[in-house]
């Protein structure tokens, strides 16, 4: 939660904002903090449309070391009146104290003007940030969809390819949830059997979309570094690697299934096929061949095919919580020893004389 500076607008500024909010005559209002109050700076009248007036009005009031607020009227309207652009300009060379004061007064000015009038807001540290070109880039950035993960990209691509195709609910469920089952070639099956027996430590497989079969690309006794070098950076692959390592004094052999996919270097259809073939291939490895897969990973390229990545994935760091010292409880019953008062001592003395 941000702290407010307590700075308020002058009566003159409040009157100007009130009359200008719904007026077509005013194009821009600069607001400054002077003598610990919000005051009106330069005011520009409307001459052309919002794009023609923009740089003339906005860039003309910017100074290299001075912060300011700018309220710029757009030509569009809402139910309350015109839409306005709120600009916070804090140049890099401004004093830190000024930056802090302006940052903590921004909400006050927006409330004073009326948030219902403000359509969008931009921040800038150099003139290019708040120029017309900078404003256009801001609008493009605002309208752009949020970045998606690899899995979200693949689901979106599957959905897009379904357009115009007769895919029912049951078919769609099989495609997305369980994948498309491609047969595994005899060479690949033989390599998986050798992997299970321990005679090899690495198997790399590819998907032939035209022949609709999973083929063997490479196998053998490879170290993690050597296997990483065989991982292509322009096409997806399935890998099965026996990760031999020491953990807390125990020598372990952990079978790791790796799906390497270089994201946007592949065609959409190829990425979709690899993604949907992954689960059925794992079922063959674990259920038909009988290999216990310890960890399943997805990587971009060979740079992520590392000992450290495998180790931390299989043995995540344990968060150690240090218990604070607890003060021991006192003895049960009464707290402390009762002190003898003068009166009680004299009473016992009198009883003894009797």
CSV table of N, CA and C in Angstrom, one decimal, residues 2-160:
chain,number,residue,atom,x,y,z
A,2,UNK,N,0.7,2.2,-1.0
A,2,UNK,CA,1.5,3.4,-1.1
A,2,UNK,C,1.1,4.4,0.0
A,3,UNK,N,2.0,5.2,0.4
A,3,UNK,CA,1.8,6.3,1.3
A,3,UNK,C,1.4,7.6,0.6
A,4,UNK,N,0.5,8.3,1.1
A,4,UNK,CA,0.1,9.6,0.5
A,4,UNK,C,0.9,10.7,1.1
A,5,UNK,N,1.2,11.7,0.3
A,5,UNK,CA,2.1,12.8,0.8
A,5,UNK,C,1.3,13.8,1.6
A,6,UNK,N,0.0,13.9,1.5
A,6,UNK,CA,-0.8,14.8,2.2
A,6,UNK,C,-1.0,16.2,1.4
A,7,UNK,N,-0.3,16.3,0.3
A,7,UNK,CA,-0.4,17.5,-0.5
A,7,UNK,C,-1.7,17.6,-1.2
A,8,UNK,N,-2.3,18.8,-1.1
A,8,UNK,CA,-3.6,19.0,-1.7
A,8,UNK,C,-3.6,20.1,-2.8
A,9,UNK,N,-4.6,20.1,-3.7
A,9,UNK,CA,-4.7,21.1,-4.8
A,9,UNK,C,-5.2,22.4,-4.3
A,10,UNK,N,-4.7,23.5,-5.0
A,10,UNK,CA,-5.2,24.8,-4.7
A,10,UNK,C,-6.6,25.0,-5.2
A,11,UNK,N,-7.3,26.0,-4.7
A,11,UNK,CA,-8.6,26.3,-5.1
A,11,UNK,C,-8.6,26.6,-6.6
A,12,UNK,N,-7.6,27.3,-7.1
A,12,UNK,CA,-7.6,27.6,-8.5
A,12,UNK,C,-7.4,26.4,-9.4
A,13,UNK,N,-6.6,25.4,-8.9
A,13,UNK,CA,-6.5,24.2,-9.7
A,13,UNK,C,-7.8,23.4,-9.7
A,14,UNK,N,-8.4,23.3,-8.5
A,14,UNK,CA,-9.7,22.5,-8.5
A,14,UNK,C,-10.7,23.1,-9.4
A,15,UNK,N,-10.8,24.5,-9.4
A,15,UNK,CA,-11.8,25.1,-10.3
A,15,UNK,C,-11.4,24.9,-11.8
A,16,UNK,N,-10.1,24.9,-12.1
A,16,UNK,CA,-9.7,24.6,-13.5
A,16,UNK,C,-10.0,23.2,-13.9
A,17,UNK,N,-9.8,22.2,-13.1
A,17,UNK,CA,-10.1,20.8,-13.4
A,17,UNK,C,-11.5,20.6,-13.5
A,18,UNK,N,-12.3,21.3,-12.7
A,18,UNK,CA,-13.8,21.1,-12.7
A,18,UNK,C,-14.4,21.6,-14.0
A,19,UNK,N,-13.9,22.7,-14.5
A,19,UNK,CA,-14.4,23.3,-15.7
A,19,UNK,C,-13.9,22.7,-17.0
A,20,UNK,N,-12.7,22.1,-16.9
A,20,UNK,CA,-12.0,21.5,-18.1
A,20,UNK,C,-12.4,20.1,-18.4
A,21,UNK,N,-12.8,19.4,-17.4
A,21,UNK,CA,-13.0,17.9,-17.5
A,21,UNK,C,-14.0,17.6,-18.7
A,22,UNK,N,-15.0,18.4,-18.9
A,22,UNK,CA,-16.0,18.1,-19.9
A,22,UNK,C,-15.9,19.1,-21.0
A,23,UNK,N,-14.9,19.9,-21.1
A,23,UNK,CA,-14.8,21.0,-22.1
A,23,UNK,C,-13.9,20.6,-23.3
A,24,UNK,N,-14.4,20.9,-24.4
A,24,UNK,CA,-13.7,20.6,-25.7
A,24,UNK,C,-12.6,21.7,-26.0
A,25,UNK,N,-12.6,22.8,-25.2
A,25,UNK,CA,-11.7,23.9,-25.5
A,25,UNK,C,-10.3,23.6,-25.0
A,26,UNK,N,-10.2,22.8,-23.9
A,26,UNK,CA,-8.9,22.6,-23.3
A,26,UNK,C,-8.3,21.2,-23.8
A,27,UNK,N,-7.1,21.3,-24.2
A,27,UNK,CA,-6.4,20.0,-24.7
A,27,UNK,C,-5.5,19.5,-23.6
A,28,UNK,N,-4.8,20.3,-22.9
A,28,UNK,CA,-3.8,19.8,-21.9
A,28,UNK,C,-3.7,20.7,-20.7
A,29,UNK,N,-3.5,20.0,-19.6
A,29,UNK,CA,-3.2,20.8,-18.3
A,29,UNK,C,-2.0,20.2,-17.7
A,30,UNK,N,-1.0,21.0,-17.4
A,30,UNK,CA,0.2,20.5,-16.7
A,30,UNK,C,0.0,20.9,-15.2
A,31,UNK,N,0.3,19.9,-14.3
A,31,UNK,CA,0.1,20.1,-12.9
A,31,UNK,C,1.5,19.9,-12.2
A,32,UNK,N,1.9,20.9,-11.4
A,32,UNK,CA,3.1,20.9,-10.7
A,32,UNK,C,2.9,20.9,-9.2
A,33,UNK,N,3.9,20.5,-8.4
A,33,UNK,CA,3.9,20.6,-7.0
A,33,UNK,C,4.8,21.7,-6.6
A,34,UNK,N,4.2,22.8,-6.2
A,34,UNK,CA,4.9,24.0,-5.8
A,34,UNK,C,4.5,24.5,-4.4
A,35,UNK,N,5.4,24.8,-3.5
A,35,UNK,CA,5.1,25.2,-2.1
A,35,UNK,C,4.2,24.2,-1.5
A,36,UNK,N,4.5,22.9,-1.7
A,36,UNK,CA,3.7,21.8,-1.1
A,36,UNK,C,2.2,21.8,-1.4
A,37,UNK,N,1.9,22.3,-2.6
A,37,UNK,CA,0.5,22.2,-3.1
A,37,UNK,C,0.5,21.9,-4.5
A,38,UNK,N,-0.6,21.3,-5.0
A,38,UNK,CA,-0.7,21.0,-6.4
A,38,UNK,C,-1.3,22.2,-7.1
A,39,UNK,N,-0.5,22.7,-8.1
A,39,UNK,CA,-0.9,23.9,-8.8
A,39,UNK,C,-0.8,23.7,-10.3
A,40,UNK,N,-1.6,24.5,-11.0
A,40,UNK,CA,-1.7,24.4,-12.5
A,40,UNK,C,-0.4,25.0,-13.1
A,41,UNK,N,0.1,24.3,-14.0
A,41,UNK,CA,1.3,24.8,-14.8
A,41,UNK,C,0.8,25.4,-16.1
A,42,UNK,N,1.3,24.9,-17.2
A,42,UNK,CA,0.9,25.4,-18.5
A,42,UNK,C,-0.4,24.7,-18.9
A,43,UNK,N,-1.2,25.5,-19.6
A,43,UNK,CA,-2.5,25.0,-20.1
A,43,UNK,C,-2.5,25.3,-21.6
A,44,UNK,N,-2.9,24.2,-22.4
A,44,UNK,CA,-2.9,24.4,-23.8
A,44,UNK,C,-4.3,24.2,-24.3
A,45,UNK,N,-4.7,25.1,-25.2
A,45,UNK,CA,-6.0,25.0,-25.9
A,45,UNK,C,-6.0,24.0,-27.0
A,46,UNK,N,-7.2,23.6,-27.4
A,46,UNK,CA,-7.4,22.6,-28.5
A,46,UNK,C,-7.2,23.4,-29.8
A,47,UNK,N,-6.4,22.8,-30.7
A,47,UNK,CA,-6.2,23.4,-32.1
A,47,UNK,C,-6.5,22.4,-33.2
A,48,UNK,N,-6.1,21.1,-33.0
A,48,UNK,CA,-6.4,20.1,-34.0
A,48,UNK,C,-7.1,18.9,-33.3
A,49,UNK,N,-6.9,17.7,-33.9
A,49,UNK,CA,-7.4,16.5,-33.2
A,49,UNK,C,-6.3,16.1,-32.2
A,50,UNK,N,-6.6,15.0,-31.5
A,50,UNK,CA,-5.7,14.6,-30.4
A,50,UNK,C,-4.3,14.2,-30.9
A,51,UNK,N,-4.2,13.7,-32.1
A,51,UNK,CA,-2.9,13.3,-32.6
A,51,UNK,C,-2.1,14.5,-33.1
A,52,UNK,N,-2.8,15.4,-33.7
A,52,UNK,CA,-2.1,16.6,-34.2
A,52,UNK,C,-1.6,17.5,-33.0
A,53,UNK,N,-2.3,17.5,-31.9
A,53,UNK,CA,-2.0,18.4,-30.8
A,53,UNK,C,-1.0,17.7,-29.9
A,54,UNK,N,-0.8,16.4,-29.9
A,54,UNK,CA,-0.2,15.7,-28.9
A,54,UNK,C,1.3,16.2,-28.6
A,55,UNK,N,2.2,16.0,-29.5
A,55,UNK,CA,3.6,16.3,-29.3
A,55,UNK,C,3.8,17.8,-29.0
A,56,UNK,N,3.0,18.7,-29.7
A,56,UNK,CA,3.1,20.1,-29.5
A,56,UNK,C,2.7,20.5,-28.1
A,57,UNK,N,1.7,19.8,-27.5
A,57,UNK,CA,1.3,20.1,-26.1
A,57,UNK,C,2.2,19.4,-25.1
A,58,UNK,N,2.4,18.2,-25.2
A,58,UNK,CA,3.1,17.4,-24.2
A,58,UNK,C,4.6,17.6,-24.1
A,59,UNK,N,5.3,17.5,-25.3
A,59,UNK,CA,6.7,17.6,-25.3
A,59,UNK,C,7.2,19.1,-24.9
A,60,UNK,N,6.3,20.0,-25.2
A,60,UNK,CA,6.8,21.4,-24.9
A,60,UNK,C,6.9,21.8,-23.4
A,61,UNK,N,6.3,21.0,-22.5
A,61,UNK,CA,6.3,21.3,-21.1
A,61,UNK,C,7.3,20.5,-20.3
A,62,UNK,N,8.0,19.5,-21.0
A,62,UNK,CA,8.9,18.7,-20.3
A,62,UNK,C,10.3,19.3,-20.1
A,63,UNK,N,10.8,19.2,-18.9
A,63,UNK,CA,12.1,19.7,-18.6
A,63,UNK,C,13.0,18.6,-18.1
A,64,UNK,N,14.3,18.7,-18.3
A,64,UNK,CA,15.3,17.7,-18.1
A,64,UNK,C,15.3,17.2,-16.7
A,65,UNK,N,15.2,18.1,-15.7
A,65,UNK,CA,15.3,17.7,-14.3
A,65,UNK,C,14.1,18.0,-13.4
A,66,UNK,N,12.9,18.2,-14.1
A,66,UNK,CA,11.7,18.6,-13.4
A,66,UNK,C,10.6,17.5,-13.6
A,67,UNK,N,10.0,17.1,-12.5
A,67,UNK,CA,8.9,16.2,-12.5
A,67,UNK,C,7.6,17.0,-12.8
A,68,UNK,N,6.6,16.3,-13.4
A,68,UNK,CA,5.3,17.0,-13.5
A,68,UNK,C,4.3,15.9,-13.8
A,69,UNK,N,3.0,16.4,-13.7
A,69,UNK,CA,1.9,15.6,-14.1
A,69,UNK,C,1.3,16.3,-15.3
A,70,UNK,N,0.7,15.5,-16.3
A,70,UNK,CA,0.1,16.0,-17.4
A,70,UNK,C,-1.3,15.4,-17.6
A,71,UNK,N,-2.3,16.1,-17.8
A,71,UNK,CA,-3.6,15.6,-18.1
A,71,UNK,C,-3.9,16.0,-19.5
A,72,UNK,N,-4.1,15.1,-20.4
A,72,UNK,CA,-4.2,15.3,-21.9
A,72,UNK,C,-5.6,14.8,-22.3
A,73,UNK,N,-6.4,15.7,-22.9
A,73,UNK,CA,-7.7,15.3,-23.3
A,73,UNK,C,-7.7,14.6,-24.6
A,74,UNK,N,-8.4,13.5,-24.7
A,74,UNK,CA,-8.6,12.7,-25.9
A,74,UNK,C,-9.9,13.1,-26.6
A,75,UNK,N,-10.0,12.8,-27.8
A,75,UNK,CA,-11.3,13.1,-28.5
A,75,UNK,C,-12.4,12.2,-28.2
A,76,UNK,N,-12.1,11.0,-27.7
A,76,UNK,CA,-13.2,10.0,-27.4
A,76,UNK,C,-13.9,10.4,-26.1
A,77,UNK,N,-15.1,9.9,-26.0
A,77,UNK,CA,-15.9,10.2,-24.8
A,77,UNK,C,-16.4,9.0,-24.1
A,78,UNK,N,-16.8,9.1,-22.8
A,78,UNK,CA,-17.4,8.1,-22.1
A,78,UNK,C,-18.8,8.7,-21.5
A,79,UNK,N,-19.4,8.0,-20.7
A,79,UNK,CA,-20.7,8.4,-20.2
A,79,UNK,C,-20.7,9.7,-19.4
A,80,UNK,N,-19.4,10.0,-18.8
A,80,UNK,CA,-19.3,11.2,-18.0
A,80,UNK,C,-18.8,12.4,-18.8
A,81,UNK,N,-18.2,12.2,-20.0
A,81,UNK,CA,-17.7,13.3,-20.8
A,81,UNK,C,-16.5,12.8,-21.6
A,82,UNK,N,-15.5,13.6,-21.7
A,82,UNK,CA,-14.3,13.3,-22.5
A,82,UNK,C,-13.4,12.3,-21.8
A,83,UNK,N,-12.7,11.5,-22.5
A,83,UNK,CA,-11.6,10.6,-22.0
A,83,UNK,C,-10.3,11.4,-21.8
A,84,UNK,N,-9.6,11.2,-20.8
A,84,UNK,CA,-8.3,11.9,-20.6
A,84,UNK,C,-7.2,10.9,-20.4
A,85,UNK,N,-6.0,11.3,-20.8
A,85,UNK,CA,-4.8,10.5,-20.6
A,85,UNK,C,-4.0,11.2,-19.4
A,86,UNK,N,-3.7,10.3,-18.4
A,86,UNK,CA,-2.9,10.8,-17.3
A,86,UNK,C,-1.4,10.4,-17.4
A,87,UNK,N,-0.6,11.4,-17.4
A,87,UNK,CA,0.9,11.2,-17.6
A,87,UNK,C,1.6,11.5,-16.4
A,88,UNK,N,2.5,10.6,-15.9
A,88,UNK,CA,3.4,10.9,-14.8
A,88,UNK,C,4.8,10.9,-15.3
A,89,UNK,N,5.4,12.1,-15.3
A,89,UNK,CA,6.7,12.2,-15.8
A,89,UNK,C,7.8,12.5,-14.7
A,90,UNK,N,8.7,11.5,-14.5
A,90,UNK,CA,9.7,11.6,-13.5
A,90,UNK,C,11.1,11.3,-14.2
A,91,UNK,N,11.7,12.4,-14.7
A,91,UNK,CA,13.0,12.2,-15.4
A,91,UNK,C,14.1,11.6,-14.5
A,92,UNK,N,15.0,10.9,-15.1
A,92,UNK,CA,16.1,10.2,-14.3
A,92,UNK,C,16.9,11.2,-13.6
A,93,UNK,N,17.1,12.5,-14.1
A,93,UNK,CA,18.0,13.5,-13.5
A,93,UNK,C,17.3,14.3,-12.4
A,94,UNK,N,16.0,14.0,-12.1
A,94,UNK,CA,15.3,14.8,-11.1
A,94,UNK,C,15.8,14.4,-9.7
A,95,UNK,N,15.6,15.3,-8.7
A,95,UNK,CA,16.0,15.0,-7.4
A,95,UNK,C,15.2,13.8,-6.8
A,96,UNK,N,15.8,13.0,-6.0
A,96,UNK,CA,15.1,11.8,-5.5
A,96,UNK,C,13.9,12.2,-4.6
A,97,UNK,N,14.1,13.3,-3.9
A,97,UNK,CA,13.0,13.8,-3.0
A,97,UNK,C,11.8,14.2,-3.9
A,98,UNK,N,12.0,14.9,-5.0
A,98,UNK,CA,11.0,15.3,-5.9
A,98,UNK,C,10.2,14.0,-6.5
A,99,UNK,N,11.0,13.0,-6.8
A,99,UNK,CA,10.4,11.8,-7.4
A,99,UNK,C,9.5,11.1,-6.3
A,100,UNK,N,9.9,11.1,-5.1
A,100,UNK,CA,9.1,10.5,-4.0
A,100,UNK,C,7.9,11.3,-3.8
A,101,UNK,N,8.0,12.6,-3.8
A,101,UNK,CA,6.8,13.5,-3.5
A,101,UNK,C,5.8,13.3,-4.6
A,102,UNK,N,6.2,13.3,-5.9
A,102,UNK,CA,5.3,13.2,-7.0
A,102,UNK,C,4.7,11.8,-7.0
A,103,UNK,N,5.5,10.8,-6.7
A,103,UNK,CA,4.9,9.4,-6.7
A,103,UNK,C,3.8,9.3,-5.6
A,104,UNK,N,4.0,9.9,-4.5
A,104,UNK,CA,3.1,9.8,-3.4
A,104,UNK,C,1.9,10.7,-3.5
A,105,UNK,N,1.9,11.6,-4.5
A,105,UNK,CA,0.8,12.6,-4.7
A,105,UNK,C,0.0,12.2,-5.9
A,106,UNK,N,0.4,11.2,-6.7
A,106,UNK,CA,-0.3,10.9,-7.9
A,106,UNK,C,-1.7,10.5,-7.7
A,107,UNK,N,-2.0,9.6,-6.7
A,107,UNK,CA,-3.3,9.2,-6.4
A,107,UNK,C,-4.2,10.3,-6.0
A,108,UNK,N,-3.6,11.3,-5.3
A,108,UNK,CA,-4.4,12.5,-4.8
A,108,UNK,C,-4.9,13.3,-6.0
A,109,UNK,N,-4.0,13.5,-7.0
A,109,UNK,CA,-4.4,14.3,-8.2
A,109,UNK,C,-5.5,13.5,-9.0
A,110,UNK,N,-5.3,12.2,-9.1
A,110,UNK,CA,-6.3,11.4,-9.9
A,110,UNK,C,-7.7,11.5,-9.2
A,111,UNK,N,-7.7,11.4,-7.9
A,111,UNK,CA,-9.0,11.5,-7.2
A,111,UNK,C,-9.6,12.9,-7.3
A,112,UNK,N,-8.7,14.0,-7.3
A,112,UNK,CA,-9.1,15.3,-7.4
A,112,UNK,C,-9.8,15.6,-8.8
A,113,UNK,N,-9.2,15.1,-9.8
A,113,UNK,CA,-9.7,15.3,-11.2
A,113,UNK,C,-10.9,14.4,-11.4
A,114,UNK,N,-10.9,13.2,-10.9
A,114,UNK,CA,-12.0,12.3,-11.1
A,114,UNK,C,-11.5,11.1,-11.9
A,115,UNK,N,-11.4,9.9,-11.3
A,115,UNK,CA,-10.9,8.7,-12.0
A,115,UNK,C,-11.8,8.3,-13.1
A,116,UNK,N,-13.0,8.7,-13.1
A,116,UNK,CA,-13.9,8.2,-14.2
A,116,UNK,C,-13.6,8.9,-15.5
A,117,UNK,N,-12.8,10.0,-15.5
A,117,UNK,CA,-12.4,10.6,-16.7
A,117,UNK,C,-11.2,10.0,-17.3
A,118,UNK,N,-10.4,9.4,-16.5
A,118,UNK,CA,-9.0,8.9,-16.9
A,118,UNK,C,-9.2,7.5,-17.6
A,119,UNK,N,-8.9,7.5,-18.9
A,119,UNK,CA,-9.0,6.3,-19.7
A,119,UNK,C,-7.8,5.4,-19.6
A,120,UNK,N,-6.6,6.0,-19.6
A,120,UNK,CA,-5.4,5.3,-19.5
A,120,UNK,C,-4.3,6.1,-18.8
A,121,UNK,N,-3.2,5.5,-18.4
A,121,UNK,CA,-2.2,6.2,-17.7
A,121,UNK,C,-0.8,5.7,-18.1
A,122,UNK,N,0.1,6.6,-18.4
A,122,UNK,CA,1.5,6.2,-18.8
A,122,UNK,C,2.5,6.9,-17.9
A,123,UNK,N,3.6,6.2,-17.7
A,123,UNK,CA,4.7,6.8,-17.0
A,123,UNK,C,5.9,7.0,-17.9
A,124,UNK,N,6.8,8.0,-17.6
A,124,UNK,CA,7.9,8.2,-18.4
A,124,UNK,C,9.1,8.8,-17.6
A,125,UNK,N,10.3,8.5,-18.1
A,125,UNK,CA,11.5,9.1,-17.5
A,125,UNK,C,12.3,9.9,-18.5
A,126,UNK,N,11.9,9.7,-19.8
A,126,UNK,CA,12.5,10.4,-20.9
A,126,UNK,C,11.4,10.9,-21.8
A,127,UNK,N,11.6,11.9,-22.6
A,127,UNK,CA,10.5,12.4,-23.5
A,127,UNK,C,10.0,11.4,-24.4
A,128,UNK,N,10.8,10.5,-24.9
A,128,UNK,CA,10.3,9.4,-25.9
A,128,UNK,C,9.3,8.5,-25.2
A,129,UNK,N,9.3,8.4,-23.9
A,129,UNK,CA,8.4,7.5,-23.2
A,129,UNK,C,7.0,8.0,-23.3
A,130,UNK,N,6.8,9.4,-23.3
A,130,UNK,CA,5.5,10.0,-23.2
A,130,UNK,C,5.2,10.7,-24.5
A,131,UNK,N,6.0,10.6,-25.6
A,131,UNK,CA,5.7,11.2,-26.9
A,131,UNK,C,4.5,10.5,-27.5
A,132,UNK,N,4.1,10.9,-28.7
A,132,UNK,CA,3.0,10.3,-29.4
A,132,UNK,C,3.3,8.9,-29.8
A,133,UNK,N,4.6,8.7,-30.2
A,133,UNK,CA,5.1,7.3,-30.5
A,133,UNK,C,5.1,6.4,-29.3
A,134,UNK,N,5.5,7.0,-28.2
A,134,UNK,CA,5.5,6.2,-26.9
A,134,UNK,C,4.1,5.9,-26.5
A,135,UNK,N,3.2,6.8,-26.7
A,135,UNK,CA,1.8,6.5,-26.3
A,135,UNK,C,1.2,5.4,-27.2
A,136,UNK,N,1.5,5.4,-28.5
A,136,UNK,CA,1.1,4.4,-29.4
A,136,UNK,C,1.6,3.0,-29.0
A,137,UNK,N,2.9,3.0,-28.6
A,137,UNK,CA,3.5,1.7,-28.2
A,137,UNK,C,2.8,1.2,-26.9
A,138,UNK,N,2.5,2.2,-26.0
A,138,UNK,CA,1.8,1.8,-24.8
A,138,UNK,C,0.5,1.1,-25.1
A,139,UNK,N,-0.3,1.7,-26.0
A,139,UNK,CA,-1.6,1.1,-26.4
A,139,UNK,C,-1.4,-0.3,-27.0
A,140,UNK,N,-0.4,-0.5,-27.8
A,140,UNK,CA,-0.1,-1.8,-28.4
A,140,UNK,C,0.2,-2.8,-27.3
A,141,UNK,N,1.0,-2.4,-26.3
A,141,UNK,CA,1.4,-3.3,-25.2
A,141,UNK,C,0.2,-3.6,-24.4
A,142,UNK,N,-0.7,-2.7,-24.1
A,142,UNK,CA,-1.9,-2.9,-23.3
A,142,UNK,C,-2.8,-3.9,-24.0
A,143,UNK,N,-2.9,-3.8,-25.3
A,143,UNK,CA,-3.8,-4.7,-26.1
A,143,UNK,C,-3.2,-6.1,-26.3
A,144,UNK,N,-1.9,-6.2,-26.1
A,144,UNK,CA,-1.3,-7.5,-26.4
A,144,UNK,C,-1.7,-8.6,-25.4
A,145,UNK,N,-1.9,-9.8,-25.8
A,145,UNK,CA,-2.3,-10.9,-24.9
A,145,UNK,C,-1.1,-11.2,-23.9
A,146,UNK,N,-1.5,-11.7,-22.8
A,146,UNK,CA,-0.5,-12.0,-21.8
A,146,UNK,C,0.4,-13.2,-22.3
A,147,UNK,N,1.7,-13.2,-21.9
A,147,UNK,CA,2.6,-14.3,-22.4
A,147,UNK,C,2.1,-15.6,-21.9
A,148,UNK,N,2.2,-16.6,-22.8
A,148,UNK,CA,1.8,-18.0,-22.5
A,148,UNK,C,2.9,-18.9,-22.2
A,149,UNK,N,2.7,-19.9,-21.4
A,149,UNK,CA,3.7,-21.0,-21.2
A,149,UNK,C,3.7,-21.9,-22.4
A,150,UNK,N,4.7,-22.8,-22.5
A,150,UNK,CA,4.8,-23.7,-23.6
A,150,UNK,C,3.5,-24.6,-23.7
A,151,UNK,N,3.1,-25.1,-22.5
A,151,UNK,CA,1.9,-25.9,-22.5
A,151,UNK,C,0.7,-25.1,-23.0
A,152,UNK,N,0.5,-23.9,-22.6
A,152,UNK,CA,-0.6,-23.1,-23.0
A,152,UNK,C,-0.6,-22.8,-24.5
A,153,UNK,N,0.7,-22.6,-25.0
A,153,UNK,CA,0.8,-22.4,-26.5
A,153,UNK,C,0.3,-23.6,-27.2
A,154,UNK,N,0.7,-24.8,-26.7
A,154,UNK,CA,0.4,-26.1,-27.4
A,154,UNK,C,-1.1,-26.3,-27.4
A,155,UNK,N,-1.8,-26.0,-26.2
A,155,UNK,CA,-3.2,-26.2,-26.2
A,155,UNK,C,-3.9,-25.2,-27.1
A,156,UNK,N,-3.4,-24.0,-27.2
A,156,UNK,CA,-4.0,-23.0,-28.1
A,156,UNK,C,-3.9,-23.5,-29.5
A,157,UNK,N,-2.7,-24.1,-29.9
A,157,UNK,CA,-2.5,-24.5,-31.2
A,157,UNK,C,-3.4,-25.7,-31.6
A,158,UNK,N,-3.6,-26.6,-30.6
A,158,UNK,CA,-4.5,-27.8,-30.8
A,158,UNK,C,-5.9,-27.2,-31.1
A,159,UNK,N,-6.3,-26.3,-30.3
A,159,UNK,CA,-7.7,-25.7,-30.4
A,159,UNK,C,-7.8,-25.1,-31.8
A,160,UNK,N,-6.8,-24.3,-32.2
A,160,UNK,CA,-6.9,-23.6,-33.5
A,160,UNK,C,-6.9,-24.6,-34.7
